[in-house]
Coordinates of C-alpha atoms and ligand atoms in Angstrom, one line a residue:
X298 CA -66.7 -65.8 -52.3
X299 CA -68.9 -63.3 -54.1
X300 CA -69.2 -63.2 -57.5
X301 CA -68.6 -59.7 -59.4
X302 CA -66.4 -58.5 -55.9
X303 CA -63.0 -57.9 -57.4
X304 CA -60.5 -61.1 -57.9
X305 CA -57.4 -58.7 -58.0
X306 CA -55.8 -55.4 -58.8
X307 CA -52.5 -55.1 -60.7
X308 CA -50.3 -52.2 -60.6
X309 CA -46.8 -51.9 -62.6
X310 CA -44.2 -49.2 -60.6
X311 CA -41.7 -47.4 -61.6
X312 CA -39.6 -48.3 -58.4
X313 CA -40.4 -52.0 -56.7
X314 CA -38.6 -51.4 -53.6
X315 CA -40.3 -48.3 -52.7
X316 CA -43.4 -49.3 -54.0
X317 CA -43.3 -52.2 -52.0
X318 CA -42.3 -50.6 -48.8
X319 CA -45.3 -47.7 -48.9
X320 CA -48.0 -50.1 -49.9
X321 CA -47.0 -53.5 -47.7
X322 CA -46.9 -50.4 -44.6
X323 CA -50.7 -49.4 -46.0
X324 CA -51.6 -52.7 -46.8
X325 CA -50.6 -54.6 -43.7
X326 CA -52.3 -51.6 -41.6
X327 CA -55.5 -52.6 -43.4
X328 CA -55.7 -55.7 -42.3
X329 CA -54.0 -57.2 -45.6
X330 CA -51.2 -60.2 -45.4
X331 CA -48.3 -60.6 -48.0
X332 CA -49.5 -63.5 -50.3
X333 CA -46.9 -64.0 -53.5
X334 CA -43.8 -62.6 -53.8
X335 CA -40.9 -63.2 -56.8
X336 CA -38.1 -61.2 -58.0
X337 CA -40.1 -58.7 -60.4
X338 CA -43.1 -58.4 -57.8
X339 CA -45.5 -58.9 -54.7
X340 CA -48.7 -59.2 -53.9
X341 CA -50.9 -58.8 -50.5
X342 CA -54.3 -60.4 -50.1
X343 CA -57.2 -59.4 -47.8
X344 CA -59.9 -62.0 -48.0
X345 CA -60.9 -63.0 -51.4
X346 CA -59.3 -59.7 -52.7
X347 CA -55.5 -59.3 -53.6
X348 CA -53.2 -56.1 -55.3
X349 CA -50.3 -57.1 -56.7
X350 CA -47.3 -54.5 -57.9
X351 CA -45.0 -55.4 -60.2
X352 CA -41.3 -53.7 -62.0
X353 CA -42.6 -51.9 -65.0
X354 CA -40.1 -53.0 -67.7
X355 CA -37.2 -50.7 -68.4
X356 CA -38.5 -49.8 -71.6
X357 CA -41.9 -48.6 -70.2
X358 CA -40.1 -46.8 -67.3
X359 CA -39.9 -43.6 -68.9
X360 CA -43.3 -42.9 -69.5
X361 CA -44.9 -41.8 -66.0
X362 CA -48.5 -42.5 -65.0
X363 CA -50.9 -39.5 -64.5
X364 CA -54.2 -39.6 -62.9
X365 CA -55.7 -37.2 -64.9
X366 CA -55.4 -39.2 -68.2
X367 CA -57.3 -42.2 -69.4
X368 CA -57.2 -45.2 -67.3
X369 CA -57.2 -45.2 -63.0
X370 CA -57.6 -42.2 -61.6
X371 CA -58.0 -43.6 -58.1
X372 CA -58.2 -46.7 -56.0
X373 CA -60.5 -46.5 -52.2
X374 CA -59.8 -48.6 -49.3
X375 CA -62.5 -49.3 -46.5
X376 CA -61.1 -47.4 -43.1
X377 CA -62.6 -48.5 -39.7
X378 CA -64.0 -45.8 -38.7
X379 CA -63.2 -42.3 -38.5
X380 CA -60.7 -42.5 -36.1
X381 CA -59.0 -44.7 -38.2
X382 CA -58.9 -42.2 -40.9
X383 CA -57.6 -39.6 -38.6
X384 CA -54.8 -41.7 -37.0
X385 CA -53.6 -43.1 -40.6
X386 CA -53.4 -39.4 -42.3
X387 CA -51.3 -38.6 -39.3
X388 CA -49.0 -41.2 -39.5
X389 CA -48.8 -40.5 -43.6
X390 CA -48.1 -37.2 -42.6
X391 CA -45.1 -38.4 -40.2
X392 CA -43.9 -40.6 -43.6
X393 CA -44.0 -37.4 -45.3
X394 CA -46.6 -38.8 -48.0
X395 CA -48.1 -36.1 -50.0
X396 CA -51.5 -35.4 -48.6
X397 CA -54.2 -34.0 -51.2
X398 CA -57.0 -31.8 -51.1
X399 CA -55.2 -30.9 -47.3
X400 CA -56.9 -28.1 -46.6
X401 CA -59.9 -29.6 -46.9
X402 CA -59.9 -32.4 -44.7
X403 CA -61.2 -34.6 -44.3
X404 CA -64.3 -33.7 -46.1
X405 CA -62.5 -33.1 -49.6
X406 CA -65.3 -36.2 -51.1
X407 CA -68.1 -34.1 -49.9
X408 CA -70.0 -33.7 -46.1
X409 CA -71.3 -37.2 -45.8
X410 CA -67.8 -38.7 -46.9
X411 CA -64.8 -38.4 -44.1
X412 CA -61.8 -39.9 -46.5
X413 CA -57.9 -38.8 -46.9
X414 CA -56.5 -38.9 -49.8
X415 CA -52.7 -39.3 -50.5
X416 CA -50.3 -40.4 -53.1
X417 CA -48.2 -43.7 -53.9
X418 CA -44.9 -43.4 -54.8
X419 CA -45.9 -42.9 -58.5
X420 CA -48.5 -40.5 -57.7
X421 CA -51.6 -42.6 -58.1
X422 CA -54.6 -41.4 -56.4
X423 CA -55.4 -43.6 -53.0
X424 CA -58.1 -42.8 -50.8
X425 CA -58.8 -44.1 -46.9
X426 CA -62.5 -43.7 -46.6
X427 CA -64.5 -43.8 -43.1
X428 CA -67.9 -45.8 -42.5
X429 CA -70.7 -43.4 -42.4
X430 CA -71.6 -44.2 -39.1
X431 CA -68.1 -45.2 -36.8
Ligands
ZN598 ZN1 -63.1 -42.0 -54.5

């Protein structure tokens, strides 16, 4: 255990079911195992580190998350190499998961930065992102 290296991440969804099946598919690719689960919610954990997503309640359901206001604009995941990158955009692309910044790929973050960057389910930011050196 390290101190200050994030305990967990919590993330309320519009839809649980397809919220659950896009990220345990990401998750699970990473590495990730499925750690708690219960009616309203689930959570993966990959070492000390887990992301949990959970039903936003009906009456908050209506008002849809956007990047580009205040709060998370984006959350990165360690790829294993560049490869890696390249073989998971492809399959997002097969699961027809909007792919940003496309046509600039996969150098969207800049020269020294080989990422993809895609959407969940309720459009939040995700990126893959490559070692500099694999
Ligand atoms: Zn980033």
């Amino acid at each position: 255990m390290k101190t200050g290296l994030l305990h967990h991440v919590e993330l309320y969804v519009t839809d649980l079911p397809k919220s659950l099946a896009f990220w345990g598919w990401f998750l699970e690719e990473l590495g990730y195992e499925a750690f708690q689960e219960w009616e309203q919610g689930k959570s993966w954990k990959l070492e000390e580190t887990y992301i949990v997503f959970v039903q936003v309640e009906e009456k908050y359901r209506n008002k849809p998350y956007h990047r580009k206001q205040v709060g998370l604009n984006h959350l990165a995941f360690h790829a294993a190499s560049k490869a890696h990158v390249d073989e998971m955009t492809n399959r997002l692309r097969a699961m027809q998961v909007p792919i940003l910044y496309e046509n600039s790929y996969p150098f969207s973050g800049g020269r020294d930065h080989y990422a993809v960057y895609f959407e969940d389910p309720d459009r939040i930011k995700v990126e893959l992102v490559a070692p500099k050196t694999v």
